[in-house]
mmCIF file of C-alpha atoms in Angstrom:
data_model
loop_
_atom_site.group_PDB
_atom_site.id
_atom_site.type_symbol
_atom_site.label_atom_id
_atom_site.label_comp_id
_atom_site.label_asym_id
_atom_site.label_seq_id
_atom_site.Cartn_x
_atom_site.Cartn_y
_atom_site.Cartn_z
ATOM 1 C CA UNK A 1 206.369 105.579 66.024
ATOM 2 C CA UNK A 2 204.182 102.603 66.882
ATOM 3 C CA UNK A 3 205.636 102.532 70.371
ATOM 4 C CA UNK A 4 204.850 106.245 70.833
ATOM 5 C CA UNK A 5 201.249 105.713 69.764
ATOM 6 C CA UNK A 6 200.900 102.811 72.201
ATOM 7 C CA UNK A 7 202.174 104.979 75.066
ATOM 8 C CA UNK A 8 199.764 107.804 74.162
ATOM 9 C CA UNK A 9 196.823 105.364 74.041
ATOM 10 C CA UNK A 10 197.784 103.973 77.457
ATOM 11 C CA UNK A 11 197.934 107.459 79.002
ATOM 12 C CA UNK A 12 194.583 108.355 77.446
ATOM 13 C CA UNK A 13 192.866 105.302 78.931
ATOM 14 C CA UNK A 14 194.322 105.986 82.385
ATOM 15 C CA UNK A 15 193.132 109.591 82.240
ATOM 16 C CA UNK A 16 189.613 108.574 81.235
ATOM 17 C CA UNK A 17 189.388 106.135 84.152
ATOM 18 C CA UNK A 18 190.540 108.824 86.594
ATOM 19 C CA UNK A 19 187.990 111.318 85.272
ATOM 20 C CA UNK A 20 185.129 108.875 85.631
ATOM 21 C CA UNK A 21 185.812 108.250 89.310
ATOM 22 C CA UNK A 22 184.813 111.613 90.670
ATOM 23 C CA UNK A 23 181.806 112.484 92.764
ATOM 24 C CA UNK A 24 180.496 115.000 95.293
ATOM 25 C CA UNK A 25 179.548 114.739 98.939
ATOM 26 C CA UNK A 26 179.475 116.736 102.177
ATOM 27 C CA UNK A 27 182.629 117.389 104.163
ATOM 28 C CA UNK A 28 182.652 116.645 107.871
ATOM 29 C CA UNK A 29 184.188 119.946 108.902
ATOM 30 C CA UNK A 30 183.516 123.547 108.063
ATOM 31 C CA UNK A 31 184.997 124.703 104.835
ATOM 32 C CA UNK A 32 188.355 126.237 105.218
ATOM 33 C CA UNK A 33 189.740 129.054 103.218
ATOM 34 C CA UNK A 34 187.908 131.811 101.552
ATOM 35 C CA UNK A 35 184.677 131.406 99.652
ATOM 36 C CA UNK A 36 186.416 131.944 96.489
ATOM 37 C CA UNK A 37 188.196 129.619 94.219
ATOM 38 C CA UNK A 38 190.826 127.071 94.877
ATOM 39 C CA UNK A 39 194.483 127.433 94.168
ATOM 40 C CA UNK A 40 194.167 124.894 91.430
ATOM 41 C CA UNK A 41 191.261 123.260 89.697
ATOM 42 C CA UNK A 42 190.899 119.559 90.383
ATOM 43 C CA UNK A 43 190.565 117.173 87.531
ATOM 44 C CA UNK A 44 187.090 117.213 86.090
ATOM 45 C CA UNK A 45 185.147 113.996 86.272
ATOM 46 C CA UNK A 46 182.499 112.477 84.095
ATOM 47 C CA UNK A 47 180.261 111.770 87.021
ATOM 48 C CA UNK A 48 179.162 114.031 89.858
ATOM 49 C CA UNK A 49 181.567 116.163 91.457
ATOM 50 C CA UNK A 50 185.102 115.681 91.860
ATOM 51 C CA UNK A 51 186.642 118.950 92.850
ATOM 52 C CA UNK A 52 185.305 120.476 95.997
ATOM 53 C CA UNK A 53 185.989 123.968 96.912
ATOM 54 C CA UNK A 54 185.396 125.889 99.987
ATOM 55 C CA UNK A 55 184.359 129.340 100.641
ATOM 56 C CA UNK A 56 187.890 130.382 99.904
ATOM 57 C CA UNK A 57 189.706 132.569 97.513
ATOM 58 C CA UNK A 58 192.146 130.632 95.350
ATOM 59 C CA UNK A 59 195.520 130.371 96.933
ATOM 60 C CA UNK A 60 194.315 131.801 100.218
ATOM 61 C CA UNK A 61 194.765 130.296 103.633
ATOM 62 C CA UNK A 62 191.776 128.875 105.431
ATOM 63 C CA UNK A 63 190.096 131.002 108.078
ATOM 64 C CA UNK A 64 191.255 130.655 111.618
ATOM 65 C CA UNK A 65 188.811 129.162 114.118
ATOM 66 C CA UNK A 66 189.515 132.053 116.439
ATOM 67 C CA UNK A 67 189.674 135.735 115.699
ATOM 68 C CA UNK A 68 192.818 136.538 113.805
ATOM 69 C CA UNK A 69 194.662 139.748 114.467
ATOM 70 C CA UNK A 70 197.073 139.382 111.616
ATOM 71 C CA UNK A 71 196.680 141.156 108.344
ATOM 72 C CA UNK A 72 197.827 140.807 104.817
ATOM 73 C CA UNK A 73 200.995 142.922 104.510
ATOM 74 C CA UNK A 74 200.453 143.553 100.813
ATOM 75 C CA UNK A 75 197.033 145.033 101.542
ATOM 76 C CA UNK A 76 198.445 147.803 103.750
ATOM 77 C CA UNK A 77 198.095 151.217 102.120
ATOM 78 C CA UNK A 78 201.208 152.401 103.930
ATOM 79 C CA UNK A 79 204.114 150.572 105.564
ATOM 80 C CA UNK A 80 203.636 152.785 108.635
ATOM 81 C CA UNK A 81 200.025 151.648 109.205
ATOM 82 C CA UNK A 82 199.556 148.051 110.326
ATOM 83 C CA UNK A 83 196.406 146.466 108.945
ATOM 84 C CA UNK A 84 194.460 144.160 111.260
ATOM 85 C CA UNK A 85 192.107 143.098 108.462
ATOM 86 C CA UNK A 86 192.129 143.872 104.738
ATOM 87 C CA UNK A 87 190.714 142.840 101.381
ATOM 88 C CA UNK A 88 191.390 139.145 100.768
ATOM 89 C CA UNK A 89 191.507 138.084 104.428
ATOM 90 C CA UNK A 90 189.201 135.444 105.892
ATOM 91 C CA UNK A 91 188.709 134.783 109.600
ATOM 92 C CA UNK A 92 186.236 134.835 112.461
ATOM 93 C CA UNK A 93 187.390 138.377 113.195
ATOM 94 C CA UNK A 94 186.320 139.406 109.699
ATOM 95 C CA UNK A 95 182.931 137.798 110.375
ATOM 96 C CA UNK A 96 182.612 139.907 113.544
ATOM 97 C CA UNK A 97 183.615 143.019 111.602
ATOM 98 C CA UNK A 98 180.900 142.332 109.030
ATOM 99 C CA UNK A 99 178.275 141.759 111.718
ATOM 100 C CA UNK A 100 179.177 145.062 113.378
ATOM 101 C CA UNK A 101 179.084 146.899 110.036
ATOM 102 C CA UNK A 102 175.646 145.389 109.451
ATOM 103 C CA UNK A 103 174.505 146.746 112.829
ATOM 104 C CA UNK A 104 175.675 150.159 111.624
ATOM 105 C CA UNK A 105 173.660 149.657 108.414
ATOM 106 C CA UNK A 106 176.785 149.842 106.292
ATOM 107 C CA UNK A 107 176.399 146.252 105.045
ATOM 108 C CA UNK A 108 173.250 144.395 104.066
ATOM 109 C CA UNK A 109 174.619 140.943 103.244
ATOM 110 C CA UNK A 110 175.012 138.274 105.922
ATOM 111 C CA UNK A 111 178.529 137.837 107.370
ATOM 112 C CA UNK A 112 180.632 135.356 105.432
ATOM 113 C CA UNK A 113 184.007 135.721 107.154
ATOM 114 C CA UNK A 114 185.610 136.730 103.845
ATOM 115 C CA UNK A 115 186.849 140.301 103.380
ATOM 116 C CA UNK A 116 185.759 141.162 99.849
ATOM 117 C CA UNK A 117 184.640 144.201 97.872
ATOM 118 C CA UNK A 118 181.453 144.754 99.890
ATOM 119 C CA UNK A 119 183.353 144.776 103.183
ATOM 120 C CA UNK A 120 185.991 147.088 101.749
ATOM 121 C CA UNK A 121 183.325 149.544 100.587
ATOM 122 C CA UNK A 122 181.555 149.422 103.976
ATOM 123 C CA UNK A 123 184.796 150.077 105.864
ATOM 124 C CA UNK A 124 185.641 152.996 103.587
ATOM 125 C CA UNK A 125 182.213 154.462 104.216
ATOM 126 C CA UNK A 126 182.652 154.124 107.994
ATOM 127 C CA UNK A 127 186.103 155.708 107.857
ATOM 128 C CA UNK A 128 184.877 158.645 105.789
ATOM 129 C CA UNK A 129 181.999 159.316 108.186
ATOM 130 C CA UNK A 130 184.293 159.199 111.219
ATOM 131 C CA UNK A 131 187.204 161.310 110.044
ATOM 132 C CA UNK A 132 189.529 158.369 109.460
ATOM 133 C CA UNK A 133 191.750 157.651 106.459
ATOM 134 C CA UNK A 134 189.400 155.978 103.966
ATOM 135 C CA UNK A 135 191.715 153.104 102.986
ATOM 136 C CA UNK A 136 189.123 150.340 103.055
ATOM 137 C CA UNK A 137 191.412 148.320 105.328
ATOM 138 C CA UNK A 138 190.993 148.007 109.103
ATOM 139 C CA UNK A 139 193.865 149.279 111.232
ATOM 140 C CA UNK A 140 193.849 149.422 115.026
ATOM 141 C CA UNK A 141 192.286 152.895 115.130
ATOM 142 C CA UNK A 142 189.461 151.944 112.768
ATOM 143 C CA UNK A 143 188.750 148.656 114.580
ATOM 144 C CA UNK A 144 188.507 150.362 117.985
ATOM 145 C CA UNK A 145 186.140 152.977 116.548
ATOM 146 C CA UNK A 146 183.928 150.293 114.979
ATOM 147 C CA UNK A 147 183.854 148.381 118.264
ATOM 148 C CA UNK A 148 182.890 151.459 120.275
ATOM 149 C CA UNK A 149 180.161 152.320 117.760
ATOM 150 C CA UNK A 150 178.519 148.880 117.837
ATOM 151 C CA UNK A 151 177.804 146.011 120.223
ATOM 152 C CA UNK A 152 179.250 142.511 120.383
ATOM 153 C CA UNK A 153 177.391 140.464 117.745
ATOM 154 C CA UNK A 154 175.139 137.613 118.863
ATOM 155 C CA UNK A 155 175.443 134.093 117.463
ATOM 156 C CA UNK A 156 172.489 134.758 115.125
ATOM 157 C CA UNK A 157 174.083 137.959 113.891
ATOM 158 C CA UNK A 158 177.338 136.161 113.125
ATOM 159 C CA UNK A 159 175.592 133.263 111.358
ATOM 160 C CA UNK A 160 172.037 134.348 110.582
ATOM 161 C CA UNK A 161 169.549 131.613 109.698
ATOM 162 C CA UNK A 162 167.873 133.877 107.160
ATOM 163 C CA UNK A 163 168.447 133.904 103.419
ATOM 164 C CA UNK A 164 171.514 135.773 102.183
ATOM 165 C CA UNK A 165 171.049 138.938 100.181
ATOM 166 C CA UNK A 166 171.871 138.397 96.516
ATOM 167 C CA UNK A 167 175.017 140.053 95.221
ATOM 168 C CA UNK A 168 175.063 142.336 92.187
ATOM 169 C CA UNK A 169 175.094 140.078 89.102
ATOM 170 C CA UNK A 170 178.352 139.534 87.302
ATOM 171 C CA UNK A 171 178.266 141.182 83.821
ATOM 172 C CA UNK A 172 178.505 137.704 82.289
ATOM 173 C CA UNK A 173 175.111 136.892 83.827
ATOM 174 C CA UNK A 174 173.234 139.636 82.009
ATOM 175 C CA UNK A 175 172.361 137.789 78.816
ATOM 176 C CA UNK A 176 170.586 134.489 78.196
ATOM 177 C CA UNK A 177 169.580 131.841 80.735
ATOM 178 C CA UNK A 178 172.075 131.776 83.604
ATOM 179 C CA UNK A 179 172.633 130.298 87.049
ATOM 180 C CA UNK A 180 174.554 133.298 88.444
ATOM 181 C CA UNK A 181 176.481 132.124 91.538
ATOM 182 C CA UNK A 182 178.314 134.532 93.857
ATOM 183 C CA UNK A 183 180.916 133.162 96.251
ATOM 184 C CA UNK A 184 181.043 136.422 98.182
ATOM 185 C CA UNK A 185 177.329 136.539 99.059
ATOM 186 C CA UNK A 186 176.914 132.735 98.858
ATOM 187 C CA UNK A 187 173.874 132.991 96.642
ATOM 188 C CA UNK A 188 172.553 131.584 93.387
ATOM 189 C CA UNK A 189 170.356 133.778 91.204
ATOM 190 C CA UNK A 190 168.479 132.156 88.312
ATOM 191 C CA UNK A 191 168.416 134.852 85.627
ATOM 192 C CA UNK A 192 166.837 135.121 82.199
ATOM 193 C CA UNK A 193 167.896 137.995 79.920
ATOM 194 C CA UNK A 194 169.232 140.024 82.844
ATOM 195 C CA UNK A 195 166.187 139.582 85.111
ATOM 196 C CA UNK A 196 166.317 137.640 88.394
ATOM 197 C CA UNK A 197 163.666 134.897 88.430
ATOM 198 C CA UNK A 198 164.552 133.190 91.741
ATOM 199 C CA UNK A 199 167.319 133.170 94.349
ATOM 200 C CA UNK A 200 168.647 130.747 96.957
ATOM 201 C CA UNK A 201 171.487 130.277 99.461
ATOM 202 C CA UNK A 202 174.442 128.112 98.434
ATOM 203 C CA UNK A 203 177.703 126.856 99.883
ATOM 204 C CA UNK A 204 180.829 125.565 98.213
ATOM 205 C CA UNK A 205 183.669 123.100 98.626
ATOM 206 C CA UNK A 206 186.500 123.193 101.139
ATOM 207 C CA UNK A 207 189.994 124.584 100.685
ATOM 208 C CA UNK A 208 191.249 121.191 99.544
ATOM 209 C CA UNK A 209 188.284 120.547 97.242
ATOM 210 C CA UNK A 210 187.353 123.960 95.815
ATOM 211 C CA UNK A 211 184.448 124.836 93.557
ATOM 212 C CA UNK A 212 185.733 126.071 90.228
ATOM 213 C CA UNK A 213 185.123 129.660 89.147
ATOM 214 C CA UNK A 214 184.381 130.811 85.624
ATOM 215 C CA UNK A 215 181.769 130.399 82.902
ATOM 216 C CA UNK A 216 180.343 126.929 82.273
ATOM 217 C CA UNK A 217 177.276 125.261 80.778
ATOM 218 C CA UNK A 218 174.927 122.648 82.188
ATOM 219 C CA UNK A 219 176.134 119.416 80.608
ATOM 220 C CA UNK A 220 173.547 117.028 82.026
ATOM 221 C CA UNK A 221 170.942 116.695 84.781
ATOM 222 C CA UNK A 222 169.965 113.930 87.202
ATOM 223 C CA UNK A 223 167.007 114.251 89.554
ATOM 224 C CA UNK A 224 167.966 111.342 91.833
ATOM 225 C CA UNK A 225 171.739 111.077 91.545
ATOM 226 C CA UNK A 226 173.934 109.487 94.249
ATOM 227 C CA UNK A 227 177.649 110.236 94.538
ATOM 228 C CA UNK A 228 179.707 107.359 93.159
ATOM 229 C CA UNK A 229 182.587 108.086 95.535
ATOM 230 C CA UNK A 230 180.959 109.330 98.746
ATOM 231 C CA UNK A 231 177.697 107.422 98.267
ATOM 232 C CA UNK A 232 175.644 110.401 99.420
ATOM 233 C CA UNK A 233 172.416 111.564 97.731
ATOM 234 C CA UNK A 234 172.678 114.485 95.295
ATOM 235 C CA UNK A 235 169.033 115.257 94.405
ATOM 236 C CA UNK A 236 168.306 117.653 91.561
ATOM 237 C CA UNK A 237 171.906 117.579 90.325
ATOM 238 C CA UNK A 238 172.823 119.841 87.412
ATOM 239 C CA UNK A 239 176.396 119.147 86.281
ATOM 240 C CA UNK A 240 178.349 122.076 84.874
ATOM 241 C CA UNK A 241 182.070 121.175 85.074
ATOM 242 C CA UNK A 242 183.101 117.546 85.030
ATOM 243 C CA UNK A 243 181.888 116.131 88.344
ATOM 244 C CA UNK A 244 180.862 119.488 89.852
ATOM 245 C CA UNK A 245 177.153 120.187 90.052
ATOM 246 C CA UNK A 246 174.514 122.380 91.614
ATOM 247 C CA UNK A 247 172.420 120.067 93.824
ATOM 248 C CA UNK A 248 170.353 119.847 97.001
ATOM 249 C CA UNK A 249 172.271 118.995 100.184
ATOM 250 C CA UNK A 250 170.536 117.666 103.288
ATOM 251 C CA UNK A 251 173.788 118.297 105.150
ATOM 252 C CA UNK A 252 173.675 121.993 104.189
ATOM 253 C CA UNK A 253 170.032 122.169 105.253
ATOM 254 C CA UNK A 254 170.931 120.682 108.647
ATOM 255 C CA UNK A 255 174.334 122.216 109.426
ATOM 256 C CA UNK A 256 174.452 125.331 107.292
ATOM 257 C CA UNK A 257 177.896 126.812 106.782
ATOM 258 C CA UNK A 258 179.441 124.585 109.432
ATOM 259 C CA UNK A 259 180.057 122.103 106.633
ATOM 260 C CA UNK A 260 181.225 122.158 103.015
ATOM 261 C CA UNK A 261 180.853 120.168 99.821
ATOM 262 C CA UNK A 262 183.550 118.308 97.904
ATOM 263 C CA UNK A 263 183.379 120.916 95.145
ATOM 264 C CA UNK A 264 179.700 121.023 94.248
ATOM 265 C CA UNK A 265 177.439 124.020 94.744
ATOM 266 C CA UNK A 266 175.090 122.954 97.565
ATOM 267 C CA UNK A 267 171.547 124.334 97.876
ATOM 268 C CA UNK A 268 169.570 123.973 101.126
ATOM 269 C CA UNK A 269 166.080 124.948 99.939
ATOM 270 C CA UNK A 270 164.795 121.779 98.285
ATOM 271 C CA UNK A 271 161.529 123.343 97.123
ATOM 272 C CA UNK A 272 163.243 126.209 95.308
ATOM 273 C CA UNK A 273 165.816 123.898 93.757
ATOM 274 C CA UNK A 274 163.130 121.491 92.561
ATOM 275 C CA UNK A 275 161.494 124.322 90.613
ATOM 276 C CA UNK A 276 164.868 125.494 89.302
ATOM 277 C CA UNK A 277 165.725 121.960 88.190
ATOM 278 C CA UNK A 278 162.547 121.890 86.083
ATOM 279 C CA UNK A 279 163.339 125.297 84.555
ATOM 280 C CA UNK A 280 167.021 124.799 83.753
ATOM 281 C CA UNK A 281 167.850 123.193 80.424
ATOM 282 C CA UNK A 282 170.982 121.391 79.303
ATOM 283 C CA UNK A 283 173.195 124.034 77.719
ATOM 284 C CA UNK A 284 172.129 126.870 80.026
ATOM 285 C CA UNK A 285 174.994 128.988 81.336
ATOM 286 C CA UNK A 286 176.545 128.769 84.811
ATOM 287 C CA UNK A 287 178.669 131.679 86.070
ATOM 288 C CA UNK A 288 180.601 131.327 89.345
ATOM 289 C CA UNK A 289 182.404 134.446 90.520
ATOM 290 C CA UNK A 290 183.585 136.575 93.447
#
């Protein structure tokens, strides 16, 4: 019995040391994978961010650097119709699709490269208006029709410098004081009792260091924190899950979505985040969702 207790104590100490060694910092390459969650949640740390996540859906492959013509077989409504793009996919081709749908005024959010519910709804709408099967997935016939109805998107249309449109709040954001964070629209909405007080663009971790999804609470705040692992500044950090935090990122401000965090929720508007930091209290809710 005494030997068992000694082993348990040893494991506990080792775990505590591992948890305390986490921190957040910018990645050098664009986040891979879908904006959504990671396949598995990294170990939470006691200090700033440990588990980065990208703009990826958990368990999904990272987006291809070039347009992908492959589709998710399970998303096909019928085995006889090959899907080029479908719900759950992420690629540069999806980004082009979204930009074209925005030209056609069927989407209002900026292209993200991830094929989610908004893209599915926009495709269905296009198909219905053009006498196509309204599956919500893009087959060859639908893609050719979209291409002929729109023009090749410019670089600014594919990656607009403007602020993203805020997604519809998750139901869990409708009560209390909440940082409501959508991975699909890449936005953070500060909400109080169901009303949006302020909004800002955000980005997430990479495929290998995903941002966790779910409901959390702000555990502690640090106005001038520096990552203990990556040694990068994390101003206005608000920690919500171990080492993961909402914080300002100079890298995000400079490179936009060409980079990614190591799991934290990056904000590029320092002025807006400064005000949010003053408003948010320890214990306030954080909801991260698709």
